[in-house]
Amino acid sequence: MKTIIYIGVILFLSCSKSTTSKMRSVPKDPLIENLISNMTLDEKLGQMTLYTTDWESTGPTIRGGYENDIKSGRCGALFNSHTVDFTTRLQKIAVEESRLKIPLLFGYDVIHGYKTMFPIPLGEAASWDLEAIEKSAYIMSKEAAASGLHWTYAPMVDITREPRWGRVMEGAGEDTYLGSRIAEARVKGIQGTGFDKADRLVACVKHFAAYGAPIGGRDYNSVEISERVFREVYLPPYKAAVDAGALTVMTSFNDYNGIPASGNKYLLTDILRNEWGFNGFVVSDYTSINEMVNHGVVKDETDAGILAITAGMDMDMQGAIFQDKIKTGLNDGRININQIDNSVRSILRIKKLLGLFENPFKFSDKTREANSILTKEHLEASRDVARKSIVLLKNNGILPIKKSVKKVLIAGPLADDKNNLIGAWSGSGEARHCVSLLEGIKQNLKATDIRIEYIKGCEIEGSDKSNFESVLAKVKDADMVILAIGENKDMSGEAAARSMIRIPGVQEELLKEIRSSGKPIVTIVMNGRPLVLNDVHNGSDAVLEAWWLGSQAGNAIADVLFGDYNPSAKLPISFPRHEGQIPIFYNYKSTGRPFNPDSKWNTKYLDMPNAPLYNFGYGLSYTSFDYSAPTADKTSFKNEDSVNISVNVKNTGNYDGEEVIQLYIRDVVSSVTRPVKELKAFRKVMIKKGENKVIKFELSKKDFSFYNDKMEWVTEPGEFHILVGGSSDTANIIKIKLTK
Ligand code: NOJ
């Protein structure tokens, strides 16, 4: 048994049982204290109340009349309210007609763009380009802030191993390390270093916690995971976002360890505030406090409100429970006024940080609104990150398309589409501002003699094959086919789980028909989740995973098709061969009987391999990269040291290209079972053709640490394998030892 080296003791097991919690460390401010001392209970509860306007809603609107609530001080924040005109009208009511004139906070789901749309977050994660991701988060905030908004419900940092779950499109995929780095980048992009210039929003990390692990992939479903998996896999990205300065956190709809998140003191107080020192405010998800009655942990909404307050909830989204139901709890002593004051203080502090007390209309400037949206610079940034997000899944050499081709047939229901290309959760993004694939290709080929023809062929859904014959007639006349197929945008996002994650309708049959012609086919898949793509893979000469790429989708795809951009993206999530393999992820454990294709008695299916069709970290380029074996500056190192790993990467192909160099570790023997590999570092680097680059990584003890059987965060001496390559299935390895 190895000697255990303690790095720190996490007292969460005892914390979870404790009944007391530390005082919140929210700094006191004279203006806010003065306000609190003058507020009636109704006004305090009003600050803790968030309603949707009737502009738009993502769930049932259970209470109207918000204008009267603003006047009477019974509502301090509104969501789905944007544009300078609309927010100015509402803010005027608050600061001119309410007793205490406290400004309103305006929130909205600005998830991957306000007007300039960027790729859906899962797609953008495929870029592995933290700078580009931060920039897109900044631009979406800038546009939204210019349109009267203060607060976005992003980033969504839920790790998931569930491609059936519709909200997979909103996160960064399956990996904790990649997800944590992206969470930080997004928070930095959204919030920047402050709100002086009124060009940043307050971020809201969601959905705390483990929302990405619903049983069976069905949205809103229960979560059953061990404390170990919760701590190791799901929790770190929320912490990374909080450490990056996120000022607000949204709870999730699910339960964790038997307690719904919105009433879970272990999550909201013990972990979030006491362990992590979070001092912003926590908002519920849409009516998630009320839903604790359905969860069956409280008998009525009053008890639900009291459970939420006791757990550490500050703001009630749309449920009207804080406003209407919790006074009973104050009267009978189940909650106290200090708890209410703490929440009000935390909320008013954010309004103060935004500068709203000095100028409630700071974010409502008509000129800025007119000049900041859909600018050339924003559209260029969107195109840049969109092409960086396209994953080349297969290429038999047909791509990039040579300009010597004479005639290209463009087909498929997503070829001339704009509405789906802006993706689910597109907020106020408009399809009319999106470049379709057809438009992008036309624009790209403007100066060439290549002729193009277009036919839709079929719809995304349904069984109508009546146009197949016309497609085949046109195929005859073309040198090659570009086929755009996939999901429609409502097939992903909230409340959009699918049990079968294939390309819907007759689209794959259309591919088959075209294949029968013998003409070369490039298939472009547009979708919000990993799909089962075996037939697409086998039936195409090249396959591009193009997600939903946003405003510049068509231009970005055309850039890749015709070689103006060499694809560099890598999958942030595994693509299974079959739904029966789900959950499927690269960082599984060895088990006592690891997979062995030559024997029966081990962890496997009788009817299919264990491996996904495309694994995490996979993605091709038009060039090729050769990796040297990694080297370490020491093969044995002490726990306090760091170890430097180097690898030479040579571009051996005919194109300049960017490569994502990924570093994984495996702890060979440890006191608890560990994953066969875990991503610990990556770098995205441009390597010119023929060039050789030395890439260096520094690993320290945190990279080798894990929770032992007592859930203490430790490292243990012994052998580690370090694997460095261009995908999670790399076997390029060096072995090192950690000594005491
Ligand atoms: C419910 C969703 O779960 C959440 O992500 C979103 O921010 C709210 N509705 C508000 O639209």
mmCIF file of N, CA and C in Angstrom, residues 394-396 398 481-483 485 507-525 532-544 613-614:
data_model
loop_
_atom_site.group_PDB
_atom_site.id
_atom_site.type_symbol
_atom_site.label_atom_id
_atom_site.label_comp_id
_atom_site.label_asym_id
_atom_site.label_seq_id
_atom_site.Cartn_x
_atom_site.Cartn_y
_atom_site.Cartn_z
ATOM 1 N N LYS A 394 -13.914 12.665 -41.549
ATOM 2 C CA LYS A 394 -13.416 11.682 -42.515
ATOM 3 C C LYS A 394 -12.975 12.438 -43.755
ATOM 4 N N ASN A 395 -11.915 11.973 -44.395
ATOM 5 C CA ASN A 395 -11.512 12.590 -45.655
ATOM 6 C C ASN A 395 -10.686 11.583 -46.436
ATOM 7 N N ASN A 396 -11.211 11.150 -47.561
ATOM 8 C CA ASN A 396 -10.431 10.210 -48.360
ATOM 9 C C ASN A 396 -9.588 10.952 -49.404
ATOM 10 N N ILE A 398 -10.784 13.890 -50.894
ATOM 11 C CA ILE A 398 -11.637 14.742 -51.737
ATOM 12 C C ILE A 398 -11.602 16.213 -51.278
ATOM 13 N N VAL A 481 -20.961 15.850 -55.072
ATOM 14 C CA VAL A 481 -22.136 16.330 -54.333
ATOM 15 C C VAL A 481 -21.705 16.821 -52.951
ATOM 16 N N ILE A 482 -22.255 17.953 -52.558
ATOM 17 C CA ILE A 482 -22.120 18.407 -51.163
ATOM 18 C C ILE A 482 -23.507 18.264 -50.549
ATOM 19 N N LEU A 483 -23.598 17.423 -49.530
ATOM 20 C CA LEU A 483 -24.911 17.113 -48.953
ATOM 21 C C LEU A 483 -24.971 17.639 -47.523
ATOM 22 N N ILE A 485 -27.009 17.636 -44.148
ATOM 23 C CA ILE A 485 -28.087 16.952 -43.426
ATOM 24 C C ILE A 485 -27.877 17.105 -41.920
ATOM 25 N N GLN A 507 -33.227 11.431 -44.504
ATOM 26 C CA GLN A 507 -31.989 12.078 -44.963
ATOM 27 C C GLN A 507 -30.873 11.066 -45.257
ATOM 28 N N GLU A 508 -30.775 10.039 -44.402
ATOM 29 C CA GLU A 508 -29.724 9.050 -44.665
ATOM 30 C C GLU A 508 -30.051 8.240 -45.919
ATOM 31 N N GLU A 509 -31.345 8.075 -46.180
ATOM 32 C CA GLU A 509 -31.734 7.364 -47.411
ATOM 33 C C GLU A 509 -31.371 8.189 -48.634
ATOM 34 N N LEU A 510 -31.504 9.501 -48.483
ATOM 35 C CA LEU A 510 -31.106 10.378 -49.580
ATOM 36 C C LEU A 510 -29.606 10.202 -49.859
ATOM 37 N N LEU A 511 -28.844 10.145 -48.784
ATOM 38 C CA LEU A 511 -27.396 9.928 -48.936
ATOM 39 C C LEU A 511 -27.133 8.613 -49.679
ATOM 40 N N LYS A 512 -27.862 7.583 -49.287
ATOM 41 C CA LYS A 512 -27.685 6.265 -49.900
ATOM 42 C C LYS A 512 -27.983 6.302 -51.403
ATOM 43 N N GLU A 513 -29.085 6.975 -51.722
ATOM 44 C CA GLU A 513 -29.454 7.113 -53.148
ATOM 45 C C GLU A 513 -28.328 7.779 -53.924
ATOM 46 N N ILE A 514 -27.832 8.874 -53.355
ATOM 47 C CA ILE A 514 -26.781 9.614 -54.057
ATOM 48 C C ILE A 514 -25.538 8.736 -54.183
ATOM 49 N N ARG A 515 -25.274 7.997 -53.119
ATOM 50 C CA ARG A 515 -24.101 7.102 -53.116
ATOM 51 C C ARG A 515 -24.177 6.110 -54.273
ATOM 52 N N SER A 516 -25.406 5.654 -54.550
ATOM 53 C CA SER A 516 -25.570 4.636 -55.587
ATOM 54 C C SER A 516 -25.153 5.168 -56.961
ATOM 55 N N SER A 517 -25.072 6.493 -57.073
ATOM 56 C CA SER A 517 -24.667 7.073 -58.363
ATOM 57 C C SER A 517 -23.159 6.944 -58.577
ATOM 58 N N GLY A 518 -22.440 6.685 -57.498
ATOM 59 C CA GLY A 518 -20.984 6.555 -57.605
ATOM 60 C C GLY A 518 -20.254 7.890 -57.589
ATOM 61 N N LYS A 519 -20.987 8.984 -57.518
ATOM 62 C CA LYS A 519 -20.322 10.298 -57.500
ATOM 63 C C LYS A 519 -19.749 10.575 -56.105
ATOM 64 N N PRO A 520 -18.609 11.258 -56.036
ATOM 65 C CA PRO A 520 -18.032 11.586 -54.722
ATOM 66 C C PRO A 520 -18.973 12.472 -53.899
ATOM 67 N N ILE A 521 -19.020 12.196 -52.601
ATOM 68 C CA ILE A 521 -19.934 12.958 -51.723
ATOM 69 C C ILE A 521 -19.187 13.502 -50.510
ATOM 70 N N VAL A 522 -19.396 14.770 -50.263
ATOM 71 C CA VAL A 522 -18.964 15.364 -48.991
ATOM 72 C C VAL A 522 -20.232 15.588 -48.187
ATOM 73 N N THR A 523 -20.306 14.975 -47.017
ATOM 74 C CA THR A 523 -21.502 15.176 -46.196
ATOM 75 C C THR A 523 -21.185 16.141 -45.071
ATOM 76 N N ILE A 524 -22.044 17.143 -44.939
ATOM 77 C CA ILE A 524 -21.896 18.115 -43.854
ATOM 78 C C ILE A 524 -23.025 17.864 -42.883
ATOM 79 N N VAL A 525 -22.650 17.573 -41.649
ATOM 80 C CA VAL A 525 -23.666 17.257 -40.650
ATOM 81 C C VAL A 525 -23.846 18.475 -39.759
ATOM 82 N N VAL A 532 -25.344 9.236 -34.090
ATOM 83 C CA VAL A 532 -24.829 7.955 -34.583
ATOM 84 C C VAL A 532 -24.618 8.114 -36.091
ATOM 85 N N LEU A 533 -23.366 8.105 -36.517
ATOM 86 C CA LEU A 533 -23.074 8.484 -37.905
ATOM 87 C C LEU A 533 -22.436 7.364 -38.729
ATOM 88 N N ASN A 534 -22.633 6.111 -38.318
ATOM 89 C CA ASN A 534 -21.958 5.017 -39.053
ATOM 90 C C ASN A 534 -22.271 5.044 -40.544
ATOM 91 N N ASP A 535 -23.550 5.170 -40.879
ATOM 92 C CA ASP A 535 -23.923 5.110 -42.295
ATOM 93 C C ASP A 535 -23.437 6.342 -43.046
ATOM 94 N N VAL A 536 -23.427 7.453 -42.346
ATOM 95 C CA VAL A 536 -22.920 8.678 -42.965
ATOM 96 C C VAL A 536 -21.426 8.501 -43.240
ATOM 97 N N HIS A 537 -20.737 7.956 -42.270
ATOM 98 C CA HIS A 537 -19.287 7.727 -42.425
ATOM 99 C C HIS A 537 -19.016 6.790 -43.605
ATOM 100 N N ASN A 538 -19.743 5.681 -43.609
ATOM 101 C CA ASN A 538 -19.488 4.691 -44.664
ATOM 102 C C ASN A 538 -19.957 5.154 -46.039
ATOM 103 N N GLY A 539 -20.961 6.010 -46.051
ATOM 104 C CA GLY A 539 -21.544 6.397 -47.342
ATOM 105 C C GLY A 539 -20.970 7.683 -47.923
ATOM 106 N N SER A 540 -19.972 8.268 -47.274
ATOM 107 C CA SER A 540 -19.447 9.559 -47.760
ATOM 108 C C SER A 540 -17.946 9.465 -47.984
ATOM 109 N N ASP A 541 -17.456 10.312 -48.882
ATOM 110 C CA ASP A 541 -16.010 10.374 -49.085
ATOM 111 C C ASP A 541 -15.358 11.285 -48.055
ATOM 112 N N ALA A 542 -16.121 12.234 -47.594
ATOM 113 C CA ALA A 542 -15.630 13.105 -46.520
ATOM 114 C C ALA A 542 -16.820 13.502 -45.667
ATOM 115 N N VAL A 543 -16.562 13.698 -44.380
ATOM 116 C CA VAL A 543 -17.635 14.122 -43.467
ATOM 117 C C VAL A 543 -17.129 15.297 -42.632
ATOM 118 N N LEU A 544 -17.937 16.343 -42.605
ATOM 119 C CA LEU A 544 -17.631 17.489 -41.744
ATOM 120 C C LEU A 544 -18.701 17.598 -40.670
ATOM 121 N N LEU A 613 -17.592 5.538 -32.363
ATOM 122 C CA LEU A 613 -17.214 5.711 -33.765
ATOM 123 C C LEU A 613 -16.108 6.764 -33.856
ATOM 124 N N TYR A 614 -16.323 7.882 -33.167
ATOM 125 C CA TYR A 614 -15.310 8.939 -33.119
ATOM 126 C C TYR A 614 -15.061 9.253 -31.645
#
